[in-house]
């Protein structure tokens, strides 16, 4: 059956590039003479009928904006049968033939379970600063977040070098060390602590003291939020080594800001591809970029734990320090 009407929503943590992705979905759908609705506040909007008809003008002026004009959030109600039933009722009421879900692996897990129950065609666009969608090299927003964090690290480097200090800089990533590893490598940082890899602070301190003895006086340790708290780690380092430390938490600045060219290109191409997939009758898949190409990964695959090749990062970070 040919689809006539689709809806687009953003769910989970926002990522810079969601807006250009929405723009692309909407305008490409209009180009194909499909009706298109924007759903507000993610799954919550489907449950509570918070959606409206969009046209090309609905997405004007957003290509360079961070965040999402559709709003987003995590939605515990959608995990309940009642929530899913209500979302399905909204889809039936508004004659929606397919959904484009812009989000990360939590969003895809929800979409997968929804598709299995109700057979509503669902196509995901991988958008998350954490870059933790399995089977996909790059998600929308990661490049922007990494550049934001790197910009901060470069600035911290100036003061770290000038005052010969040790910094522990906490970046985002509750379950993923991707941002931490990428900025540690790109920022020439001396160490990196991530949730995927157990670490021994005594060893970190040993390296620090040794560095100190051979004249390396400033040090930046990047810490992914899932591996600890910057202030605690910095205090422990001071306790063990007697050296002065400073802690910085970069926090939510990493989730905001103008999407970089890479995040935007990805968003615009994936938006188009998602509409093409729905037109072609594809469903239960997430789209992302792998080895420079757009790939379709089943939701079931996409939500598995992504295997981050952290040993390679570590090796290079340590060799180049
Ligand atoms: O979007 C991913 C992420 O930013 C993680 O890096 C972080 O741990 C989490 O979201 C924070 O979630 P919340 O916005 O619910 O505080």
PDB file of C-alpha atoms in Angstrom, residues 2-302:
ATOM      1  CA  UNK A   2       1.401   3.400  -0.993  1.00  0.00           C
ATOM      2  CA  UNK A   3       1.963   5.674   1.956  1.00  0.00           C
ATOM      3  CA  UNK A   4       0.262   9.062   1.987  1.00  0.00           C
ATOM      4  CA  UNK A   5       1.044  10.557   5.342  1.00  0.00           C
ATOM      5  CA  UNK A   6       4.031  10.305   7.667  1.00  0.00           C
ATOM      6  CA  UNK A   7       5.011  11.865  10.982  1.00  0.00           C
ATOM      7  CA  UNK A   8       8.386  12.862  12.383  1.00  0.00           C
ATOM      8  CA  UNK A   9       9.488  13.036  16.021  1.00  0.00           C
ATOM      9  CA  UNK A  10      12.679  13.539  18.014  1.00  0.00           C
ATOM     10  CA  UNK A  11      13.193  11.483  21.166  1.00  0.00           C
ATOM     11  CA  UNK A  12      15.834  10.964  23.870  1.00  0.00           C
ATOM     12  CA  UNK A  13      18.666  13.456  24.447  1.00  0.00           C
ATOM     13  CA  UNK A  14      18.801  16.232  21.869  1.00  0.00           C
ATOM     14  CA  UNK A  15      21.751  16.303  19.486  1.00  0.00           C
ATOM     15  CA  UNK A  16      22.967  19.164  17.277  1.00  0.00           C
ATOM     16  CA  UNK A  17      21.731  18.316  13.800  1.00  0.00           C
ATOM     17  CA  UNK A  18      18.250  17.166  14.774  1.00  0.00           C
ATOM     18  CA  UNK A  19      16.798  20.367  13.308  1.00  0.00           C
ATOM     19  CA  UNK A  20      18.383  19.969   9.858  1.00  0.00           C
ATOM     20  CA  UNK A  21      17.212  16.333   9.940  1.00  0.00           C
ATOM     21  CA  UNK A  22      13.622  17.479  10.604  1.00  0.00           C
ATOM     22  CA  UNK A  23      13.933  20.031   7.811  1.00  0.00           C
ATOM     23  CA  UNK A  24      15.095  17.385   5.394  1.00  0.00           C
ATOM     24  CA  UNK A  25      12.361  14.894   6.324  1.00  0.00           C
ATOM     25  CA  UNK A  26       9.642  17.531   5.998  1.00  0.00           C
ATOM     26  CA  UNK A  27      10.798  19.093   2.736  1.00  0.00           C
ATOM     27  CA  UNK A  28      11.635  15.782   1.095  1.00  0.00           C
ATOM     28  CA  UNK A  29       8.224  14.418   2.083  1.00  0.00           C
ATOM     29  CA  UNK A  30       6.555  17.528   0.619  1.00  0.00           C
ATOM     30  CA  UNK A  31       8.631  17.054  -2.544  1.00  0.00           C
ATOM     31  CA  UNK A  32       7.116  13.559  -2.811  1.00  0.00           C
ATOM     32  CA  UNK A  33       3.617  14.936  -2.218  1.00  0.00           C
ATOM     33  CA  UNK A  34       3.305  13.175   1.122  1.00  0.00           C
ATOM     34  CA  UNK A  35       1.462  14.761   3.984  1.00  0.00           C
ATOM     35  CA  UNK A  36       3.741  15.296   6.945  1.00  0.00           C
ATOM     36  CA  UNK A  37       3.035  15.893  10.622  1.00  0.00           C
ATOM     37  CA  UNK A  38       5.435  17.049  13.307  1.00  0.00           C
ATOM     38  CA  UNK A  39       5.009  15.320  16.671  1.00  0.00           C
ATOM     39  CA  UNK A  40       5.991  17.372  19.713  1.00  0.00           C
ATOM     40  CA  UNK A  41       7.928  16.062  22.745  1.00  0.00           C
ATOM     41  CA  UNK A  42       8.746  12.686  21.255  1.00  0.00           C
ATOM     42  CA  UNK A  43       6.649   9.643  22.184  1.00  0.00           C
ATOM     43  CA  UNK A  44       4.813  11.804  24.701  1.00  0.00           C
ATOM     44  CA  UNK A  45       3.338  13.807  21.807  1.00  0.00           C
ATOM     45  CA  UNK A  46       1.987  10.657  20.182  1.00  0.00           C
ATOM     46  CA  UNK A  47       0.448   9.512  23.450  1.00  0.00           C
ATOM     47  CA  UNK A  48      -1.123  12.909  24.093  1.00  0.00           C
ATOM     48  CA  UNK A  49      -2.044  13.880  20.524  1.00  0.00           C
ATOM     49  CA  UNK A  50       0.399  16.764  20.456  1.00  0.00           C
ATOM     50  CA  UNK A  51       1.113  16.929  16.746  1.00  0.00           C
ATOM     51  CA  UNK A  52       0.348  19.183  13.824  1.00  0.00           C
ATOM     52  CA  UNK A  53       0.460  19.358  10.050  1.00  0.00           C
ATOM     53  CA  UNK A  54       3.737  20.661   8.685  1.00  0.00           C
ATOM     54  CA  UNK A  55       4.617  22.202   5.354  1.00  0.00           C
ATOM     55  CA  UNK A  56       7.881  23.468   3.904  1.00  0.00           C
ATOM     56  CA  UNK A  57       7.606  26.740   5.788  1.00  0.00           C
ATOM     57  CA  UNK A  58       7.222  24.958   9.126  1.00  0.00           C
ATOM     58  CA  UNK A  59      10.933  24.186   9.040  1.00  0.00           C
ATOM     59  CA  UNK A  60      12.258  27.544   7.828  1.00  0.00           C
ATOM     60  CA  UNK A  61      15.282  29.024   9.542  1.00  0.00           C
ATOM     61  CA  UNK A  62      16.290  25.944  11.507  1.00  0.00           C
ATOM     62  CA  UNK A  63      19.103  24.466   9.425  1.00  0.00           C
ATOM     63  CA  UNK A  64      21.768  26.100  11.585  1.00  0.00           C
ATOM     64  CA  UNK A  65      20.054  25.692  14.966  1.00  0.00           C
ATOM     65  CA  UNK A  66      21.036  23.244  17.698  1.00  0.00           C
ATOM     66  CA  UNK A  67      18.357  21.457  19.724  1.00  0.00           C
ATOM     67  CA  UNK A  68      15.062  20.419  18.155  1.00  0.00           C
ATOM     68  CA  UNK A  69      12.042  22.547  17.270  1.00  0.00           C
ATOM     69  CA  UNK A  70       9.905  19.467  17.974  1.00  0.00           C
ATOM     70  CA  UNK A  71      11.208  19.297  21.564  1.00  0.00           C
ATOM     71  CA  UNK A  72      12.344  15.973  22.953  1.00  0.00           C
ATOM     72  CA  UNK A  73      12.467  13.920  26.101  1.00  0.00           C
ATOM     73  CA  UNK A  74      12.659  10.488  27.619  1.00  0.00           C
ATOM     74  CA  UNK A  75       9.180   8.983  27.995  1.00  0.00           C
ATOM     75  CA  UNK A  76       8.576   6.324  30.662  1.00  0.00           C
ATOM     76  CA  UNK A  77       4.839   6.208  29.699  1.00  0.00           C
ATOM     77  CA  UNK A  78       5.765   4.795  26.311  1.00  0.00           C
ATOM     78  CA  UNK A  79       7.214   1.751  28.065  1.00  0.00           C
ATOM     79  CA  UNK A  80       3.742   0.859  29.330  1.00  0.00           C
ATOM     80  CA  UNK A  81       1.085  -0.965  27.311  1.00  0.00           C
ATOM     81  CA  UNK A  82      -1.382   1.820  28.004  1.00  0.00           C
ATOM     82  CA  UNK A  83       1.055   4.431  26.635  1.00  0.00           C
ATOM     83  CA  UNK A  84       1.707   2.409  23.497  1.00  0.00           C
ATOM     84  CA  UNK A  85      -2.011   1.790  22.947  1.00  0.00           C
ATOM     85  CA  UNK A  86      -2.695   5.512  23.162  1.00  0.00           C
ATOM     86  CA  UNK A  87       0.158   6.300  20.764  1.00  0.00           C
ATOM     87  CA  UNK A  88      -1.241   3.739  18.326  1.00  0.00           C
ATOM     88  CA  UNK A  89      -4.721   5.262  18.664  1.00  0.00           C
ATOM     89  CA  UNK A  90      -3.265   8.673  17.706  1.00  0.00           C
ATOM     90  CA  UNK A  91      -1.580   7.150  14.669  1.00  0.00           C
ATOM     91  CA  UNK A  92      -4.883   5.586  13.546  1.00  0.00           C
ATOM     92  CA  UNK A  93      -6.886   8.733  14.275  1.00  0.00           C
ATOM     93  CA  UNK A  94      -4.611  10.894  12.118  1.00  0.00           C
ATOM     94  CA  UNK A  95      -4.172   8.234   9.386  1.00  0.00           C
ATOM     95  CA  UNK A  96      -0.400   8.185   9.762  1.00  0.00           C
ATOM     96  CA  UNK A  97       1.211   5.528   7.561  1.00  0.00           C
ATOM     97  CA  UNK A  98       4.763   5.718   8.875  1.00  0.00           C
ATOM     98  CA  UNK A  99       7.026   7.297  11.461  1.00  0.00           C
ATOM     99  CA  UNK A 100      10.490   8.818  11.241  1.00  0.00           C
ATOM    100  CA  UNK A 101      12.122   8.630  14.659  1.00  0.00           C
ATOM    101  CA  UNK A 102      15.170  10.844  15.159  1.00  0.00           C
ATOM    102  CA  UNK A 103      17.060   9.652  18.244  1.00  0.00           C
ATOM    103  CA  UNK A 104      19.537   7.232  19.770  1.00  0.00           C
ATOM    104  CA  UNK A 105      19.484   3.603  20.825  1.00  0.00           C
ATOM    105  CA  UNK A 106      16.876   4.111  23.593  1.00  0.00           C
ATOM    106  CA  UNK A 107      14.544   5.600  20.981  1.00  0.00           C
ATOM    107  CA  UNK A 108      15.190   2.704  18.628  1.00  0.00           C
ATOM    108  CA  UNK A 109      14.490   0.129  21.328  1.00  0.00           C
ATOM    109  CA  UNK A 110      11.112   1.796  21.889  1.00  0.00           C
ATOM    110  CA  UNK A 111      10.425   2.010  18.136  1.00  0.00           C
ATOM    111  CA  UNK A 112      11.345  -1.657  17.673  1.00  0.00           C
ATOM    112  CA  UNK A 113       8.943  -2.824  20.362  1.00  0.00           C
ATOM    113  CA  UNK A 114       6.217  -0.516  18.992  1.00  0.00           C
ATOM    114  CA  UNK A 115       6.687  -1.845  15.458  1.00  0.00           C
ATOM    115  CA  UNK A 116       6.589  -5.447  16.649  1.00  0.00           C
ATOM    116  CA  UNK A 117       3.279  -4.862  18.417  1.00  0.00           C
ATOM    117  CA  UNK A 118       1.431  -2.634  15.963  1.00  0.00           C
ATOM    118  CA  UNK A 119       3.234  -3.033  12.622  1.00  0.00           C
ATOM    119  CA  UNK A 120       3.382   0.739  12.093  1.00  0.00           C
ATOM    120  CA  UNK A 121       6.280   1.334   9.651  1.00  0.00           C
ATOM    121  CA  UNK A 122       9.130   2.948  11.611  1.00  0.00           C
ATOM    122  CA  UNK A 123      12.439   4.270  10.286  1.00  0.00           C
ATOM    123  CA  UNK A 124      15.036   5.705  12.668  1.00  0.00           C
ATOM    124  CA  UNK A 125      17.650   8.379  12.061  1.00  0.00           C
ATOM    125  CA  UNK A 126      20.638   7.905  14.349  1.00  0.00           C
ATOM    126  CA  UNK A 127      21.121  11.104  16.317  1.00  0.00           C
ATOM    127  CA  UNK A 128      23.014  11.138  19.610  1.00  0.00           C
ATOM    128  CA  UNK A 129      26.121  12.942  20.762  1.00  0.00           C
ATOM    129  CA  UNK A 130      27.346   9.696  22.353  1.00  0.00           C
ATOM    130  CA  UNK A 131      27.847   7.896  19.018  1.00  0.00           C
ATOM    131  CA  UNK A 132      26.710   4.666  20.598  1.00  0.00           C
ATOM    132  CA  UNK A 133      24.395   3.198  17.955  1.00  0.00           C
ATOM    133  CA  UNK A 134      25.635  -0.247  17.019  1.00  0.00           C
ATOM    134  CA  UNK A 135      26.491  -0.831  13.349  1.00  0.00           C
ATOM    135  CA  UNK A 136      26.799   2.889  12.648  1.00  0.00           C
ATOM    136  CA  UNK A 137      30.106   4.767  12.565  1.00  0.00           C
ATOM    137  CA  UNK A 138      28.717   8.253  12.954  1.00  0.00           C
ATOM    138  CA  UNK A 139      25.498   9.577  14.430  1.00  0.00           C
ATOM    139  CA  UNK A 140      24.121  13.082  13.981  1.00  0.00           C
ATOM    140  CA  UNK A 141      25.489  15.412  16.653  1.00  0.00           C
ATOM    141  CA  UNK A 142      28.643  13.555  17.588  1.00  0.00           C
ATOM    142  CA  UNK A 143      30.933  15.695  15.464  1.00  0.00           C
ATOM    143  CA  UNK A 144      29.463  18.912  16.866  1.00  0.00           C
ATOM    144  CA  UNK A 145      29.744  17.701  20.476  1.00  0.00           C
ATOM    145  CA  UNK A 146      33.321  16.552  19.947  1.00  0.00           C
ATOM    146  CA  UNK A 147      34.262  19.907  18.422  1.00  0.00           C
ATOM    147  CA  UNK A 148      32.643  21.774  21.312  1.00  0.00           C
ATOM    148  CA  UNK A 149      34.534  19.663  23.844  1.00  0.00           C
ATOM    149  CA  UNK A 150      37.755  19.999  21.884  1.00  0.00           C
ATOM    150  CA  UNK A 151      37.427  23.767  21.778  1.00  0.00           C
ATOM    151  CA  UNK A 152      37.119  23.768  25.586  1.00  0.00           C
ATOM    152  CA  UNK A 153      40.056  21.389  26.021  1.00  0.00           C
ATOM    153  CA  UNK A 154      42.234  23.612  23.799  1.00  0.00           C
ATOM    154  CA  UNK A 155      41.410  26.557  26.032  1.00  0.00           C
ATOM    155  CA  UNK A 156      42.058  24.584  29.190  1.00  0.00           C
ATOM    156  CA  UNK A 157      45.384  23.527  27.676  1.00  0.00           C
ATOM    157  CA  UNK A 158      46.426  27.202  27.545  1.00  0.00           C
ATOM    158  CA  UNK A 159      45.960  27.680  31.260  1.00  0.00           C
ATOM    159  CA  UNK A 160      47.207  24.174  32.136  1.00  0.00           C
ATOM    160  CA  UNK A 161      50.486  24.846  30.323  1.00  0.00           C
ATOM    161  CA  UNK A 162      50.869  28.394  31.603  1.00  0.00           C
ATOM    162  CA  UNK A 163      50.267  27.486  35.233  1.00  0.00           C
ATOM    163  CA  UNK A 164      51.752  23.995  35.003  1.00  0.00           C
ATOM    164  CA  UNK A 165      48.702  22.294  36.410  1.00  0.00           C
ATOM    165  CA  UNK A 166      46.913  18.993  36.286  1.00  0.00           C
ATOM    166  CA  UNK A 167      43.323  19.090  35.011  1.00  0.00           C
ATOM    167  CA  UNK A 168      40.641  16.451  35.102  1.00  0.00           C
ATOM    168  CA  UNK A 169      38.064  17.359  32.452  1.00  0.00           C
ATOM    169  CA  UNK A 170      34.744  15.522  32.514  1.00  0.00           C
ATOM    170  CA  UNK A 171      32.937  15.124  29.202  1.00  0.00           C
ATOM    171  CA  UNK A 172      29.568  13.519  28.440  1.00  0.00           C
ATOM    172  CA  UNK A 173      29.048   9.812  27.961  1.00  0.00           C
ATOM    173  CA  UNK A 174      27.285   7.847  30.669  1.00  0.00           C
ATOM    174  CA  UNK A 175      27.799   4.550  28.916  1.00  0.00           C
ATOM    175  CA  UNK A 176      30.083   5.499  26.069  1.00  0.00           C
ATOM    176  CA  UNK A 177      33.665   6.746  26.030  1.00  0.00           C
ATOM    177  CA  UNK A 178      33.555   7.890  22.416  1.00  0.00           C
ATOM    178  CA  UNK A 179      33.587  11.635  23.071  1.00  0.00           C
ATOM    179  CA  UNK A 180      36.280  11.243  25.735  1.00  0.00           C
ATOM    180  CA  UNK A 181      38.577   9.183  23.520  1.00  0.00           C
ATOM    181  CA  UNK A 182      38.133  11.419  20.493  1.00  0.00           C
ATOM    182  CA  UNK A 183      38.843  14.646  22.352  1.00  0.00           C
ATOM    183  CA  UNK A 184      41.719  13.084  24.295  1.00  0.00           C
ATOM    184  CA  UNK A 185      43.379  12.113  21.031  1.00  0.00           C
ATOM    185  CA  UNK A 186      42.572  15.344  19.177  1.00  0.00           C
ATOM    186  CA  UNK A 187      43.403  17.502  22.181  1.00  0.00           C
ATOM    187  CA  UNK A 188      46.758  15.841  22.859  1.00  0.00           C
ATOM    188  CA  UNK A 189      45.607  14.867  26.351  1.00  0.00           C
ATOM    189  CA  UNK A 190      47.774  12.738  28.571  1.00  0.00           C
ATOM    190  CA  UNK A 191      45.195  10.250  29.786  1.00  0.00           C
ATOM    191  CA  UNK A 192      41.582   9.254  29.346  1.00  0.00           C
ATOM    192  CA  UNK A 193      39.210   7.333  31.603  1.00  0.00           C
ATOM    193  CA  UNK A 194      36.101   5.731  30.119  1.00  0.00           C
ATOM    194  CA  UNK A 195      33.319   3.443  31.370  1.00  0.00           C
ATOM    195  CA  UNK A 196      34.238   0.629  28.970  1.00  0.00           C
ATOM    196  CA  UNK A 197      37.716   0.150  30.440  1.00  0.00           C
ATOM    197  CA  UNK A 198      38.600  -0.430  34.089  1.00  0.00           C
ATOM    198  CA  UNK A 199      41.367   1.851  35.318  1.00  0.00           C
ATOM    199  CA  UNK A 200      43.701   2.012  38.262  1.00  0.00           C
ATOM    200  CA  UNK A 201      44.189   5.526  39.610  1.00  0.00           C
ATOM    201  CA  UNK A 202      47.494   4.461  41.189  1.00  0.00           C
ATOM    202  CA  UNK A 203      48.818   3.796  37.675  1.00  0.00           C
ATOM    203  CA  UNK A 204      47.548   7.156  36.427  1.00  0.00           C
ATOM    204  CA  UNK A 205      49.269   8.809  39.405  1.00  0.00           C
ATOM    205  CA  UNK A 206      52.462   6.892  38.819  1.00  0.00           C
ATOM    206  CA  UNK A 207      52.576   8.224  35.242  1.00  0.00           C
ATOM    207  CA  UNK A 208      51.872  11.725  36.509  1.00  0.00           C
ATOM    208  CA  UNK A 209      54.672  11.677  39.061  1.00  0.00           C
ATOM    209  CA  UNK A 210      57.047  10.174  36.551  1.00  0.00           C
ATOM    210  CA  UNK A 211      56.082  12.886  34.046  1.00  0.00           C
ATOM    211  CA  UNK A 212      56.683  15.495  36.709  1.00  0.00           C
ATOM    212  CA  UNK A 213      60.168  14.126  37.410  1.00  0.00           C
ATOM    213  CA  UNK A 214      61.139  14.389  33.754  1.00  0.00           C
ATOM    214  CA  UNK A 215      59.787  17.928  33.491  1.00  0.00           C
ATOM    215  CA  UNK A 216      56.257  17.392  32.197  1.00  0.00           C
ATOM    216  CA  UNK A 217      54.380  19.740  34.472  1.00  0.00           C
ATOM    217  CA  UNK A 218      50.944  20.121  32.884  1.00  0.00           C
ATOM    218  CA  UNK A 219      48.551  17.312  32.349  1.00  0.00           C
ATOM    219  CA  UNK A 220      44.998  16.894  31.047  1.00  0.00           C
ATOM    220  CA  UNK A 221      43.065  13.769  31.966  1.00  0.00           C
ATOM    221  CA  UNK A 222      39.780  13.412  30.085  1.00  0.00           C
ATOM    222  CA  UNK A 223      37.080  11.612  32.017  1.00  0.00           C
ATOM    223  CA  UNK A 224      33.848  10.289  30.504  1.00  0.00           C
ATOM    224  CA  UNK A 225      30.992  10.972  32.944  1.00  0.00           C
ATOM    225  CA  UNK A 226      30.232   7.249  33.192  1.00  0.00           C
ATOM    226  CA  UNK A 227      33.714   6.563  34.553  1.00  0.00           C
ATOM    227  CA  UNK A 228      33.566   8.890  37.568  1.00  0.00           C
ATOM    228  CA  UNK A 229      33.186  12.418  38.839  1.00  0.00           C
ATOM    229  CA  UNK A 230      35.860  14.953  37.925  1.00  0.00           C
ATOM    230  CA  UNK A 231      36.077  16.498  41.406  1.00  0.00           C
ATOM    231  CA  UNK A 232      36.447  13.110  43.123  1.00  0.00           C
ATOM    232  CA  UNK A 233      39.109  11.892  40.717  1.00  0.00           C
ATOM    233  CA  UNK A 234      41.008  15.188  40.972  1.00  0.00           C
ATOM    234  CA  UNK A 235      40.913  15.035  44.797  1.00  0.00           C
ATOM    235  CA  UNK A 236      42.147  11.457  44.836  1.00  0.00           C
ATOM    236  CA  UNK A 237      45.022  12.362  42.535  1.00  0.00           C
ATOM    237  CA  UNK A 238      46.015  15.137  44.906  1.00  0.00           C
ATOM    238  CA  UNK A 239      45.750  12.755  47.890  1.00  0.00           C
ATOM    239  CA  UNK A 240      47.952  10.151  46.222  1.00  0.00           C
ATOM    240  CA  UNK A 241      50.547  12.431  44.606  1.00  0.00           C
ATOM    241  CA  UNK A 242      50.452  15.616  46.661  1.00  0.00           C
ATOM    242  CA  UNK A 243      50.170  17.511  43.356  1.00  0.00           C
ATOM    243  CA  UNK A 244      47.696  20.334  42.864  1.00  0.00           C
ATOM    244  CA  UNK A 245      44.734  19.527  40.569  1.00  0.00           C
ATOM    245  CA  UNK A 246      41.750  21.261  39.029  1.00  0.00           C
ATOM    246  CA  UNK A 247      38.453  19.708  37.967  1.00  0.00           C
ATOM    247  CA  UNK A 248      36.236  20.884  35.096  1.00  0.00           C
ATOM    248  CA  UNK A 249      32.838  19.518  34.096  1.00  0.00           C
ATOM    249  CA  UNK A 250      31.944  20.500  30.528  1.00  0.00           C
ATOM    250  CA  UNK A 251      28.373  19.194  30.843  1.00  0.00           C
ATOM    251  CA  UNK A 252      25.474  20.197  28.657  1.00  0.00           C
ATOM    252  CA  UNK A 253      27.334  22.741  26.531  1.00  0.00           C
ATOM    253  CA  UNK A 254      28.316  19.664  24.544  1.00  0.00           C
ATOM    254  CA  UNK A 255      24.707  19.020  23.587  1.00  0.00           C
ATOM    255  CA  UNK A 256      24.055  22.493  22.200  1.00  0.00           C
ATOM    256  CA  UNK A 257      25.253  24.847  19.523  1.00  0.00           C
ATOM    257  CA  UNK A 258      25.229  25.159  15.749  1.00  0.00           C
ATOM    258  CA  UNK A 259      25.601  21.797  14.072  1.00  0.00           C
ATOM    259  CA  UNK A 260      28.946  21.458  12.288  1.00  0.00           C
ATOM    260  CA  UNK A 261      29.071  20.869   8.556  1.00  0.00           C
ATOM    261  CA  UNK A 262      29.493  17.139   9.172  1.00  0.00           C
ATOM    262  CA  UNK A 263      26.514  16.890  11.531  1.00  0.00           C
ATOM    263  CA  UNK A 264      24.390  18.927   9.104  1.00  0.00           C
ATOM    264  CA  UNK A 265      25.348  16.974   5.973  1.00  0.00           C
ATOM    265  CA  UNK A 266      24.623  13.764   7.778  1.00  0.00           C
ATOM    266  CA  UNK A 267      21.268  15.073   8.996  1.00  0.00           C
ATOM    267  CA  UNK A 268      20.174  16.336   5.589  1.00  0.00           C
ATOM    268  CA  UNK A 269      21.133  13.116   3.819  1.00  0.00           C
ATOM    269  CA  UNK A 270      19.630  10.833   6.442  1.00  0.00           C
ATOM    270  CA  UNK A 271      16.373  12.816   6.465  1.00  0.00           C
ATOM    271  CA  UNK A 272      15.966  12.231   2.753  1.00  0.00           C
ATOM    272  CA  UNK A 273      16.977   8.570   3.078  1.00  0.00           C
ATOM    273  CA  UNK A 274      14.429   7.953   5.833  1.00  0.00           C
ATOM    274  CA  UNK A 275      11.575   9.209   3.654  1.00  0.00           C
ATOM    275  CA  UNK A 276      12.860   7.117   0.732  1.00  0.00           C
ATOM    276  CA  UNK A 277      12.864   4.055   3.009  1.00  0.00           C
ATOM    277  CA  UNK A 278       9.267   4.593   4.101  1.00  0.00           C
ATOM    278  CA  UNK A 279       8.174   5.096   0.476  1.00  0.00           C
ATOM    279  CA  UNK A 280       9.974   1.860  -0.440  1.00  0.00           C
ATOM    280  CA  UNK A 281       8.121   0.000   2.321  1.00  0.00           C
ATOM    281  CA  UNK A 282      11.157  -0.472   4.549  1.00  0.00           C
ATOM    282  CA  UNK A 283      10.648  -0.532   8.291  1.00  0.00           C
ATOM    283  CA  UNK A 284      12.149  -1.475  11.670  1.00  0.00           C
ATOM    284  CA  UNK A 285      15.531   0.006  10.667  1.00  0.00           C
ATOM    285  CA  UNK A 286      17.862   2.772  11.749  1.00  0.00           C
ATOM    286  CA  UNK A 287      19.885   4.855   9.301  1.00  0.00           C
ATOM    287  CA  UNK A 288      23.354   6.198   9.904  1.00  0.00           C
ATOM    288  CA  UNK A 289      26.743   6.659   8.280  1.00  0.00           C
ATOM    289  CA  UNK A 290      29.329   3.883   8.107  1.00  0.00           C
ATOM    290  CA  UNK A 291      32.552   4.124   6.107  1.00  0.00           C
ATOM    291  CA  UNK A 292      31.246   7.210   4.354  1.00  0.00           C
ATOM    292  CA  UNK A 293      28.023   5.583   3.200  1.00  0.00           C
ATOM    293  CA  UNK A 294      24.443   5.676   4.442  1.00  0.00           C
ATOM    294  CA  UNK A 295      23.612   2.305   5.954  1.00  0.00           C
ATOM    295  CA  UNK A 296      20.386   0.642   7.082  1.00  0.00           C
ATOM    296  CA  UNK A 297      20.710  -1.335  10.303  1.00  0.00           C
ATOM    297  CA  UNK A 298      17.824  -3.291  11.804  1.00  0.00           C
ATOM    298  CA  UNK A 299      16.636  -1.805  15.092  1.00  0.00           C
ATOM    299  CA  UNK A 300      17.409  -5.162  16.716  1.00  0.00           C
ATOM    300  CA  UNK A 301      21.070  -4.761  15.672  1.00  0.00           C
ATOM    301  CA  UNK A 302      21.274  -1.024  16.329  1.00  0.00           C
TER     302      UNK A 302
END
